[in-house]
CSV table of C-alpha atoms and ligand atoms in Angstrom, one decimal:
chain,number,residue,atom,x,y,z
A,1,MET,CA,-20.4,12.7,-17.7
A,2,PRO,CA,-18.7,12.7,-21.1
A,3,SER,CA,-17.7,9.1,-21.8
A,4,ARG,CA,-14.1,8.3,-21.0
A,5,ILE,CA,-11.6,8.6,-23.8
A,6,MET,CA,-10.2,5.3,-24.9
A,7,LEU,CA,-6.4,5.2,-24.7
A,8,SER,CA,-4.6,3.0,-27.2
A,9,PRO,CA,-1.4,0.8,-26.6
A,10,GLY,CA,0.5,3.6,-28.4
A,11,ASP,CA,-0.3,5.8,-25.3
A,12,ILE,CA,1.5,3.5,-22.9
A,13,ALA,CA,4.8,5.4,-23.1
A,14,THR,CA,3.1,8.5,-21.6
A,15,LEU,CA,0.7,6.7,-19.3
A,16,ASP,CA,0.7,8.0,-15.7
A,17,LEU,CA,-1.1,5.5,-13.5
A,18,THR,CA,-0.5,7.7,-10.4
A,19,ASP,CA,-2.6,10.5,-11.8
A,20,PRO,CA,-6.3,10.4,-10.7
A,21,ARG,CA,-7.3,11.9,-14.0
A,22,THR,CA,-5.9,8.8,-15.9
A,23,HIS,CA,-8.6,6.7,-14.3
A,24,ALA,CA,-11.5,9.2,-14.2
A,25,GLU,CA,-11.2,10.6,-17.7
A,26,TYR,CA,-9.7,7.7,-19.7
A,27,ASP,CA,-10.7,4.2,-20.6
A,28,LEU,CA,-7.7,1.9,-20.1
A,29,SER,CA,-9.2,-1.4,-21.3
A,30,GLU,CA,-7.2,-1.5,-24.6
A,31,VAL,CA,-4.0,-0.6,-22.7
A,32,TRP,CA,-4.6,-3.3,-20.1
A,33,ARG,CA,-5.3,-5.9,-22.8
A,34,HIS,CA,-2.1,-5.0,-24.5
A,35,LEU,CA,0.0,-5.1,-21.3
A,36,ARG,CA,-1.5,-8.4,-20.3
A,37,ARG,CA,-0.5,-9.8,-23.7
A,38,THR,CA,2.9,-8.3,-24.2
A,39,GLN,CA,4.2,-6.8,-20.9
A,40,PRO,CA,2.5,-8.5,-18.0
A,41,PHE,CA,5.2,-7.1,-15.7
A,42,TYR,CA,5.5,-3.5,-17.0
A,43,TRP,CA,8.0,-1.1,-15.4
A,44,HIS,CA,6.2,2.2,-14.9
A,45,PRO,CA,8.7,5.1,-15.1
A,46,SER,CA,9.2,7.5,-12.2
A,47,VAL,CA,6.8,10.4,-11.9
A,48,GLY,CA,7.8,13.6,-10.2
A,49,GLY,CA,10.9,12.2,-8.6
A,50,ALA,CA,9.1,9.3,-6.9
A,51,PRO,CA,10.4,5.8,-7.6
A,52,GLY,CA,9.3,3.9,-10.7
A,53,PHE,CA,7.2,0.7,-10.0
A,54,TRP,CA,6.1,-2.6,-11.5
A,55,VAL,CA,2.6,-2.8,-13.0
A,56,VAL,CA,1.2,-6.4,-12.8
A,57,SER,CA,-1.8,-6.9,-15.0
A,58,ARG,CA,-2.6,-10.6,-15.4
A,59,HIS,CA,-5.0,-12.4,-13.0
A,60,ALA,CA,-2.5,-15.3,-12.4
A,61,ASP,CA,0.4,-13.0,-11.5
A,62,VAL,CA,-1.7,-10.6,-9.4
A,63,SER,CA,-3.1,-13.6,-7.4
A,64,GLU,CA,0.3,-15.1,-7.0
A,65,ILE,CA,1.8,-11.9,-5.5
A,66,TYR,CA,-1.2,-11.3,-3.3
A,67,ARG,CA,-0.7,-14.8,-1.8
A,68,ASP,CA,3.0,-14.4,-1.3
A,69,ASP,CA,3.5,-12.4,1.9
A,70,LYS,CA,7.0,-13.9,2.4
A,71,ARG,CA,8.6,-12.3,-0.6
A,72,PHE,CA,6.2,-9.3,-1.0
A,73,THR,CA,5.4,-7.2,2.1
A,74,SER,CA,2.6,-4.8,2.9
A,75,GLU,CA,4.5,-3.2,5.7
A,76,LYS,CA,5.9,-0.4,3.4
A,77,GLY,CA,2.5,0.5,2.3
A,78,ASN,CA,-0.2,-1.2,0.2
A,79,VAL,CA,-1.4,1.6,-2.1
A,80,LEU,CA,0.5,3.7,-4.6
A,81,THR,CA,0.5,6.9,-2.5
A,82,THR,CA,2.1,5.3,0.6
A,83,LEU,CA,4.3,2.9,-1.4
A,84,LEU,CA,5.8,5.7,-3.4
A,85,MET,CA,6.4,7.8,-0.2
A,86,GLY,CA,8.3,4.8,1.1
A,87,GLY,CA,6.0,3.7,3.9
A,88,ASP,CA,2.8,3.9,5.9
A,89,SER,CA,2.8,5.4,9.4
A,90,ALA,CA,0.3,2.6,10.5
A,91,ALA,CA,2.7,-0.2,9.4
A,92,GLY,CA,3.0,-3.0,12.0
A,93,MET,CA,-0.2,-1.8,13.6
A,94,MET,CA,-3.0,-1.7,11.0
A,95,ALA,CA,-4.0,-5.2,9.7
A,96,ALA,CA,-3.7,-4.1,6.0
A,97,VAL,CA,-0.1,-2.9,6.4
A,98,THR,CA,1.2,-5.6,8.8
A,99,ASP,CA,2.5,-9.0,7.9
A,100,GLY,CA,3.5,-12.2,9.7
A,101,PRO,CA,2.4,-13.3,13.2
A,102,ARG,CA,1.3,-9.8,14.3
A,103,HIS,CA,-1.0,-9.5,11.3
A,104,ALA,CA,-2.5,-12.9,12.1
A,105,ASP,CA,-3.0,-11.8,15.7
A,106,ILE,CA,-4.8,-8.5,14.8
A,107,ARG,CA,-6.8,-10.3,12.1
A,108,LYS,CA,-7.9,-12.9,14.6
A,109,ILE,CA,-9.2,-10.2,17.0
A,110,LEU,CA,-10.9,-8.3,14.1
A,111,LEU,CA,-12.5,-11.5,12.9
A,112,LYS,CA,-14.6,-11.7,16.1
A,113,ALA,CA,-16.5,-8.6,14.9
A,114,PHE,CA,-17.0,-10.2,11.5
A,115,SER,CA,-18.4,-13.5,12.6
A,116,PRO,CA,-21.8,-14.4,11.1
A,117,ARG,CA,-23.4,-14.1,14.5
A,118,ALA,CA,-21.9,-10.7,15.2
A,119,LEU,CA,-23.0,-9.5,11.7
A,120,GLU,CA,-26.6,-10.9,11.9
A,121,GLY,CA,-28.0,-7.7,13.3
A,122,VAL,CA,-25.9,-5.5,11.1
A,123,VAL,CA,-27.1,-7.3,8.0
A,124,ASP,CA,-30.7,-7.2,9.1
A,125,HIS,CA,-30.4,-3.5,9.5
A,126,ILE,CA,-28.7,-3.2,6.0
A,127,ARG,CA,-31.8,-4.9,4.4
A,128,GLN,CA,-34.3,-2.7,6.3
A,129,SER,CA,-32.5,0.6,5.8
A,130,THR,CA,-31.8,-0.1,2.1
A,131,ARG,CA,-35.5,-0.8,1.5
A,132,GLU,CA,-36.4,2.5,3.2
A,133,LEU,CA,-33.8,4.5,1.2
A,134,LEU,CA,-35.1,2.9,-2.0
A,135,ARG,CA,-38.8,3.6,-1.1
A,136,ASP,CA,-37.9,7.3,-0.4
A,137,ALA,CA,-36.0,7.5,-3.7
A,138,VAL,CA,-38.9,6.0,-5.6
A,139,ALA,CA,-41.3,8.5,-4.0
A,140,ARG,CA,-39.2,11.4,-5.4
A,141,GLU,CA,-39.4,12.6,-8.9
A,142,GLU,CA,-35.6,12.2,-9.2
A,143,CYS,CA,-32.7,11.3,-7.0
A,144,ASP,CA,-28.9,11.1,-7.1
A,145,PHE,CA,-28.5,7.4,-6.5
A,146,ALA,CA,-24.8,7.7,-5.5
A,147,ARG,CA,-25.5,10.3,-2.8
A,148,ASP,CA,-29.1,9.6,-1.7
A,149,VAL,CA,-29.0,5.8,-1.6
A,150,ALA,CA,-25.5,4.3,-2.1
A,151,ALA,CA,-23.7,6.7,0.2
A,152,ASP,CA,-25.9,5.8,3.3
A,153,ILE,CA,-25.8,2.1,3.1
A,154,PRO,CA,-22.1,1.3,3.8
A,155,LEU,CA,-21.7,4.0,6.4
A,156,THR,CA,-24.8,2.8,8.3
A,157,ALA,CA,-23.4,-0.7,8.1
A,158,ILE,CA,-19.9,0.3,9.4
A,159,CYS,CA,-21.3,2.5,12.1
A,160,ASP,CA,-23.5,-0.4,13.2
A,161,LEU,CA,-20.5,-2.8,13.1
A,162,MET,CA,-18.6,-0.3,15.2
A,163,GLY,CA,-21.4,0.7,17.5
A,164,VAL,CA,-21.0,4.4,16.6
A,165,PRO,CA,-23.8,6.4,18.3
A,166,GLU,CA,-26.5,7.8,15.9
A,167,ALA,CA,-25.7,11.4,16.9
A,168,ASP,CA,-22.1,11.1,15.6
A,169,ARG,CA,-22.8,9.5,12.3
A,170,ALA,CA,-23.1,12.6,10.1
A,171,LYS,CA,-19.8,13.9,11.5
A,172,VAL,CA,-18.0,10.5,10.8
A,173,LEU,CA,-19.3,10.5,7.2
A,174,GLU,CA,-18.1,14.1,6.6
A,175,LEU,CA,-14.7,13.3,8.0
A,176,THR,CA,-14.4,10.2,5.9
A,177,ALA,CA,-15.2,12.0,2.7
A,178,THR,CA,-12.6,14.7,3.5
A,179,ALA,CA,-10.0,12.2,4.6
A,180,LEU,CA,-10.3,10.4,1.3
A,181,GLY,CA,-10.8,13.6,-0.6
A,182,ASN,CA,-11.9,12.0,-3.8
A,183,ASP,CA,-14.8,14.1,-4.8
A,184,GLY,CA,-13.0,16.4,-7.3
A,185,ALA,CA,-9.9,16.6,-9.4
A,186,ALA,CA,-8.3,18.9,-6.8
A,187,GLN,CA,-8.1,18.1,-3.1
A,188,SER,CA,-6.5,19.7,-0.1
A,189,PRO,CA,-3.9,17.4,1.5
A,190,VAL,CA,-4.0,19.5,4.7
A,191,ALA,CA,-7.8,19.1,5.1
A,192,ALA,CA,-7.4,15.3,4.4
A,193,TRP,CA,-4.7,15.0,7.0
A,194,GLN,CA,-6.7,16.9,9.6
A,195,ALA,CA,-9.8,14.8,8.9
A,196,ARG,CA,-7.8,11.6,9.3
A,197,ASN,CA,-6.5,12.9,12.7
A,198,ASP,CA,-10.0,13.8,13.8
A,199,ILE,CA,-11.2,10.3,12.9
A,200,LEU,CA,-8.4,8.8,14.9
A,201,ALA,CA,-9.1,11.0,17.9
A,202,TYR,CA,-12.8,10.3,17.7
A,203,PHE,CA,-12.2,6.5,17.8
A,204,GLY,CA,-9.6,6.9,20.6
A,205,THR,CA,-12.3,8.4,22.8
A,206,LEU,CA,-14.9,5.8,21.8
A,207,ALA,CA,-12.4,3.0,22.5
A,208,GLU,CA,-11.7,4.3,26.0
A,209,GLU,CA,-15.4,4.2,26.7
A,210,ARG,CA,-15.8,0.7,25.3
A,211,ARG,CA,-12.9,-0.6,27.4
A,212,ARG,CA,-14.8,0.5,30.5
A,213,ASN,CA,-18.1,-0.6,29.1
A,214,PRO,CA,-17.7,-3.1,26.3
A,215,GLY,CA,-20.4,-4.3,23.9
A,216,ASP,CA,-20.1,-6.8,21.0
A,217,ASP,CA,-19.2,-4.1,18.4
A,218,ALA,CA,-15.9,-3.9,16.5
A,219,VAL,CA,-14.5,-1.1,18.7
A,220,SER,CA,-15.2,-3.1,21.8
A,221,VAL,CA,-13.6,-6.2,20.2
A,222,LEU,CA,-10.5,-4.2,19.5
A,223,ALA,CA,-10.5,-2.4,22.8
A,224,THR,CA,-10.7,-5.6,24.8
A,225,GLY,CA,-8.9,-8.1,22.5
A,226,LEU,CA,-5.8,-9.7,24.0
A,227,VAL,CA,-2.7,-11.1,22.3
A,228,GLU,CA,-0.8,-13.5,24.6
A,229,GLY,CA,-2.6,-11.9,27.5
A,230,ARG,CA,-1.7,-8.3,26.5
A,231,PRO,CA,-4.2,-5.8,25.1
A,232,LEU,CA,-3.6,-3.9,21.8
A,233,THR,CA,-2.1,-0.5,22.2
A,234,MET,CA,-4.4,2.5,21.8
A,235,ASP,CA,-2.5,3.3,18.5
A,236,GLU,CA,-3.3,-0.2,17.2
A,237,ILE,CA,-6.9,0.1,18.2
A,238,VAL,CA,-7.5,3.5,16.5
A,239,VAL,CA,-5.7,2.7,13.3
A,240,ASN,CA,-7.7,-0.5,12.9
A,241,CYS,CA,-10.9,1.4,13.5
A,242,TYR,CA,-9.9,3.9,10.9
A,243,SER,CA,-9.2,1.0,8.4
A,244,LEU,CA,-12.7,-0.3,8.8
A,245,ILE,CA,-14.2,3.1,7.9
A,246,ILE,CA,-11.8,3.7,5.1
A,247,GLY,CA,-11.9,0.1,3.8
A,248,GLY,CA,-15.7,-0.3,3.9
A,249,ASP,CA,-17.3,3.0,3.1
A,250,GLU,CA,-16.3,4.3,-0.4
A,251,THR,CA,-15.6,0.8,-1.8
A,252,SER,CA,-19.1,-0.5,-1.3
A,253,ARG,CA,-20.6,2.8,-2.3
A,254,MET,CA,-18.7,2.8,-5.6
A,255,SER,CA,-19.8,-0.7,-6.4
A,256,MET,CA,-23.5,0.1,-5.7
A,257,ALA,CA,-23.6,3.2,-7.8
A,258,GLY,CA,-21.5,1.6,-10.5
A,259,GLY,CA,-23.8,-1.4,-10.4
A,260,VAL,CA,-26.9,0.7,-11.0
A,261,LEU,CA,-25.2,2.5,-13.9
A,262,ALA,CA,-24.3,-0.9,-15.4
A,263,LEU,CA,-27.9,-2.0,-15.1
A,264,VAL,CA,-29.1,1.2,-16.9
A,265,GLU,CA,-26.6,0.6,-19.6
A,266,HIS,CA,-27.5,-3.1,-20.0
A,267,PRO,CA,-31.3,-3.3,-20.2
A,268,ALA,CA,-31.3,-7.1,-20.8
A,269,GLN,CA,-29.4,-7.6,-17.6
A,270,TRP,CA,-31.9,-5.4,-15.8
A,271,GLN,CA,-34.7,-7.6,-17.1
A,272,ALA,CA,-32.8,-10.7,-16.0
A,273,LEU,CA,-32.6,-9.3,-12.5
A,274,LYS,CA,-36.3,-8.3,-12.5
A,275,SER,CA,-37.5,-11.6,-13.8
A,276,GLY,CA,-35.6,-13.5,-11.2
A,277,GLU,CA,-33.7,-15.3,-13.9
A,278,VAL,CA,-30.4,-14.7,-12.1
A,279,ASP,CA,-29.5,-15.3,-8.5
A,280,ILE,CA,-28.8,-12.3,-6.4
A,281,ALA,CA,-25.5,-13.8,-5.1
A,282,THR,CA,-24.2,-14.3,-8.6
A,283,ALA,CA,-25.3,-10.8,-9.7
A,284,VAL,CA,-23.5,-9.3,-6.7
A,285,ASP,CA,-20.2,-10.9,-7.8
A,286,GLU,CA,-20.6,-9.7,-11.3
A,287,ILE,CA,-21.2,-6.2,-10.1
A,288,LEU,CA,-18.0,-6.5,-8.0
A,289,ARG,CA,-16.0,-7.7,-11.0
A,290,TRP,CA,-17.5,-5.1,-13.3
A,291,THR,CA,-17.0,-2.1,-11.0
A,292,THR,CA,-13.7,-3.2,-9.4
A,293,PRO,CA,-14.0,-0.4,-6.8
A,294,ALA,CA,-10.3,-0.8,-5.7
A,295,LEU,CA,-8.2,-0.4,-8.9
A,296,HIS,CA,-5.0,-1.6,-7.4
A,297,PHE,CA,-3.2,-2.6,-4.2
A,298,GLY,CA,0.5,-3.0,-3.9
A,299,ARG,CA,3.5,-4.6,-2.2
A,300,THR,CA,7.3,-4.1,-1.8
A,301,ALA,CA,9.6,-6.9,-2.8
A,302,LEU,CA,11.7,-8.3,0.0
A,303,GLU,CA,14.1,-10.2,-2.2
A,304,ASP,CA,15.0,-10.5,-5.9
A,305,VAL,CA,12.2,-12.4,-7.7
A,306,PRO,CA,12.6,-13.5,-11.4
A,307,VAL,CA,9.2,-13.0,-13.2
A,308,GLY,CA,7.5,-13.3,-16.5
A,309,GLY,CA,9.9,-15.8,-18.2
A,310,GLN,CA,11.6,-12.9,-20.2
A,311,GLY,CA,14.6,-12.6,-17.9
A,312,GLN,CA,12.9,-9.8,-15.9
A,313,VAL,CA,13.8,-9.6,-12.2
A,314,ILE,CA,11.8,-7.7,-9.5
A,315,ARG,CA,14.6,-6.4,-7.3
A,316,ALA,CA,14.4,-6.4,-3.5
A,317,GLY,CA,12.9,-3.0,-2.5
A,318,ASP,CA,11.0,-2.5,-5.7
A,319,VAL,CA,7.4,-1.4,-5.5
A,320,VAL,CA,5.0,-3.8,-7.2
A,321,THR,CA,1.4,-2.7,-8.0
A,322,LEU,CA,-1.4,-5.3,-8.6
A,323,TRP,CA,-4.1,-4.0,-10.9
A,324,SER,CA,-7.4,-5.8,-10.3
A,325,ASP,CA,-8.9,-3.4,-12.8
A,326,SER,CA,-7.0,-5.4,-15.4
A,327,ALA,CA,-7.0,-8.8,-13.7
A,328,ASN,CA,-10.8,-8.8,-13.5
A,329,MET,CA,-10.9,-8.5,-17.3
A,330,ASP,CA,-8.3,-11.2,-18.0
A,331,GLU,CA,-9.5,-13.2,-21.0
A,332,GLU,CA,-7.5,-16.2,-19.7
A,333,VAL,CA,-9.8,-16.5,-16.7
A,334,PHE,CA,-13.1,-14.9,-17.8
A,335,ASP,CA,-15.2,-15.9,-20.8
A,336,ALA,CA,-16.1,-12.7,-22.7
A,337,PRO,CA,-14.8,-10.5,-19.9
A,338,GLU,CA,-16.0,-7.3,-21.7
A,339,ARG,CA,-19.6,-8.4,-21.2
A,340,PHE,CA,-21.6,-7.6,-18.1
A,341,LEU,CA,-23.4,-10.8,-17.3
A,342,LEU,CA,-25.2,-11.1,-14.0
A,343,GLY,CA,-25.4,-14.8,-14.3
A,344,ARG,CA,-21.7,-15.2,-14.7
A,345,THR,CA,-20.3,-18.3,-13.0
A,346,PRO,CA,-17.6,-19.1,-12.1
A,347,ASN,CA,-16.5,-15.6,-11.3
A,348,LYS,CA,-13.0,-15.5,-9.7
A,349,HIS,CA,-12.8,-11.7,-9.5
A,350,LEU,CA,-10.1,-10.2,-7.4
A,351,SER,CA,-12.1,-7.2,-6.2
A,352,PHE,CA,-11.6,-8.3,-2.5
A,353,GLY,CA,-7.9,-9.2,-3.1
A,354,TYR,CA,-6.6,-12.7,-2.3
A,355,GLY,CA,-4.5,-14.6,0.2
A,356,PRO,CA,-3.6,-13.4,3.7
A,357,HIS,CA,-5.0,-9.9,3.4
A,358,PHE,CA,-8.2,-11.0,1.7
A,359,CYS,CA,-10.9,-8.3,2.6
A,360,LEU,CA,-12.3,-8.8,6.0
A,361,GLY,CA,-15.4,-7.0,5.0
A,362,ALA,CA,-16.2,-9.1,2.0
A,363,TYR,CA,-19.3,-10.7,3.6
A,364,LEU,CA,-20.6,-7.3,4.6
A,365,GLY,CA,-19.8,-5.7,1.2
A,366,ARG,CA,-21.7,-8.5,-0.6
A,367,ALA,CA,-24.6,-8.2,1.8
A,368,GLU,CA,-24.9,-4.4,1.0
A,369,ILE,CA,-25.0,-5.0,-2.7
A,370,ALA,CA,-27.4,-7.9,-2.3
A,371,ALA,CA,-29.8,-5.7,-0.3
A,372,MET,CA,-29.6,-3.1,-3.0
A,373,LEU,CA,-30.4,-5.6,-5.8
A,374,THR,CA,-33.2,-7.2,-3.8
A,375,GLY,CA,-34.7,-3.8,-3.1
A,376,LEU,CA,-34.4,-2.8,-6.8
A,377,ARG,CA,-36.0,-6.1,-7.9
A,378,GLU,CA,-38.9,-5.8,-5.6
A,379,LEU,CA,-39.6,-2.0,-5.5
A,380,VAL,CA,-38.4,-0.5,-8.8
A,381,ALA,CA,-40.0,-1.1,-12.2
A,382,SER,CA,-37.4,0.9,-14.2
A,383,VAL,CA,-34.3,3.1,-13.7
A,384,GLU,CA,-33.9,6.1,-16.1
A,385,LEU,CA,-30.7,8.3,-16.3
A,386,ARG,CA,-31.6,11.9,-15.7
A,387,GLY,CA,-28.4,13.8,-16.2
A,388,ASP,CA,-24.6,13.7,-16.3
A,389,THR,CA,-22.9,11.2,-14.0
A,390,ARG,CA,-19.6,12.0,-12.3
A,391,ARG,CA,-16.7,9.7,-11.7
A,392,ASN,CA,-14.4,9.6,-8.7
A,393,TYR,CA,-10.9,11.1,-9.1
A,394,SER,CA,-8.4,8.7,-7.5
A,395,ASN,CA,-5.7,6.3,-8.5
A,396,LEU,CA,-7.2,3.8,-6.0
A,397,LEU,CA,-10.9,4.0,-5.8
A,398,SER,CA,-12.9,3.9,-9.0
A,399,GLY,CA,-16.5,4.6,-9.4
A,400,ILE,CA,-19.4,6.9,-9.7
A,401,THR,CA,-19.9,9.7,-7.2
A,402,SER,CA,-23.0,11.3,-8.8
A,403,LEU,CA,-25.8,9.3,-10.6
A,404,PRO,CA,-29.0,11.4,-11.3
A,405,VAL,CA,-31.8,8.9,-12.0
A,406,ALA,CA,-35.5,8.5,-11.8
A,407,LEU,CA,-36.7,5.3,-10.2
A,408,ARG,CA,-40.2,4.3,-11.3
A,409,PRO,CA,-42.2,2.4,-8.7
A,410,GLU,CA,-43.1,-1.3,-9.2
B,501,HEM,C1,-8.8,-5.5,2.7
B,501,HEM,C2,-11.6,-4.4,-1.2
B,501,HEM,C3,-15.4,-3.7,1.8
B,501,HEM,C4,-12.4,-3.9,5.6
B,501,HEM,C5,-9.3,-5.4,1.4
B,501,HEM,C6,-8.5,-5.7,0.2
B,501,HEM,C7,-9.3,-5.3,-0.9
B,501,HEM,C8,-10.6,-4.8,-0.4
B,501,HEM,C9,-8.9,-5.5,-2.4
B,501,HEM,C10,-7.1,-6.3,0.1
B,501,HEM,C11,-6.0,-5.2,0.4
B,501,HEM,C12,-4.6,-5.7,0.3
B,501,HEM,O1,-4.4,-6.9,0.0
B,501,HEM,O2,-3.6,-5.0,0.5
B,501,HEM,C13,-12.9,-4.1,-0.7
B,501,HEM,C14,-14.1,-3.9,-1.5
B,501,HEM,C15,-15.1,-3.7,-0.7
B,501,HEM,C16,-14.6,-3.8,0.7
B,501,HEM,C17,-14.0,-3.8,-3.0
B,501,HEM,C18,-16.6,-3.4,-1.0
B,501,HEM,C19,-17.2,-3.7,-2.1
B,501,HEM,C20,-14.9,-3.7,3.1
B,501,HEM,C21,-15.7,-3.5,4.3
B,501,HEM,C22,-14.8,-3.5,5.3
B,501,HEM,C23,-13.5,-3.8,4.8
B,501,HEM,C24,-17.2,-3.3,4.3
B,501,HEM,C25,-15.1,-3.3,6.8
B,501,HEM,C26,-16.1,-2.8,7.3
B,501,HEM,C27,-11.2,-4.4,5.1
B,501,HEM,C28,-10.0,-4.6,6.0
B,501,HEM,C29,-9.0,-5.1,5.1
B,501,HEM,C30,-9.5,-5.1,3.8
B,501,HEM,C31,-9.9,-4.5,7.5
B,501,HEM,C32,-7.6,-5.6,5.5
B,501,HEM,C33,-7.5,-7.1,5.8
B,501,HEM,C34,-6.1,-7.6,6.1
B,501,HEM,O3,-5.2,-6.9,5.8
B,501,HEM,O4,-6.0,-8.6,6.7
B,501,HEM,N1,-10.5,-4.9,1.0
B,501,HEM,N2,-13.3,-4.1,0.6
B,501,HEM,N3,-13.6,-3.9,3.4
B,501,HEM,N4,-10.8,-4.7,3.8
B,501,HEM,FE1,-12.1,-4.5,2.2
């Protein structure tokens, strides 16, 4: 991968944050630093006839808006693509794009699948399968860490969480990759739409089965959960199943592959990991901050909100995007944010969001990265880059999709 081209504050006038290439091919750190300092609420001009939108870059402002689901709703979409189209077809049904009491009800049901007891077996399996994947990778001359190791861990975890039968897993992975369609600069919207429908249909069938014969997996929890004595509708069940796959697969994968690349690029931090000088838990959070797998989420303002102390007003109906990519590098919150330090503490990164929609899979995501780091510490003596890496093309998910490396055995 050629290194990304650094944009300068002078490029802001032509910056297009909706374009996947902006994030894959350019380094925005100077731009973000400038926006945080001078225009923490920046009005991004309209692109291709879609509405313009606010770009919020400071940690304090991003956290504040994440927390405020009274004045900023998720029900008109929570990512740029849906926000700019004016809505999300799963609004009012899928937890991530539902607010108020209905959100609380759906979240309460979902939380049963995420209780530490429910996750015990899933996490044990994550540790075991991660060790196996790393052992296999070490045994080979060379591997693509992103595809051969990082790709399998989250999907196995989500499939375990949802009780997806072994025989269906490859199909579910393929559909997920197509639905997100992030593996190249060009993607087919029709194929992505079809894959999304296929995933929904698959979980519809699985949920029917689990209603008749429930287990303790997330599909059963959704299929049998009651709100005021009434079950969720089949539409609510399948869109929430979909959100677990979409929310938990590529995000964790990006953070793991990006974490390994960061370790290759920072040999002193690799040594700190190997020597046991840093806690795995602390290292996990620095990898989450450093990689920031979800670049942004967003909201729509429900009322006029004065912001920024410069007479600016977010108007009711405006789209407001919250850039963790910038907030996680905010020098007001992090000492030397541009340094990758596995021992960093405190580490109030916003990679899992904040407030009422805080990521339900945070424990699971952390467990996956922890299993990877523990495996690397115990089984791998060194990691060597063996070719060009490749970045994801998306305005939402940031990370490495191909990472050719040689892992030397301990
Ligand atoms: C919500 C990031 C892993 C399921 C979120 C949000 C973020 C996020 C930033 C907040 C969205 C918003 O406020 O609009 C991540 C990252 C992950 C990860 C970086 C991995 C490193 C997972 C996993 C799962 C999951 C493993 C499930 C298997 C969800 C769900 C929500 C959510 C269901 C919606 C919660 C709600 O609206 O109440 N995630 N996530 N995530 N995440 Fe994750």
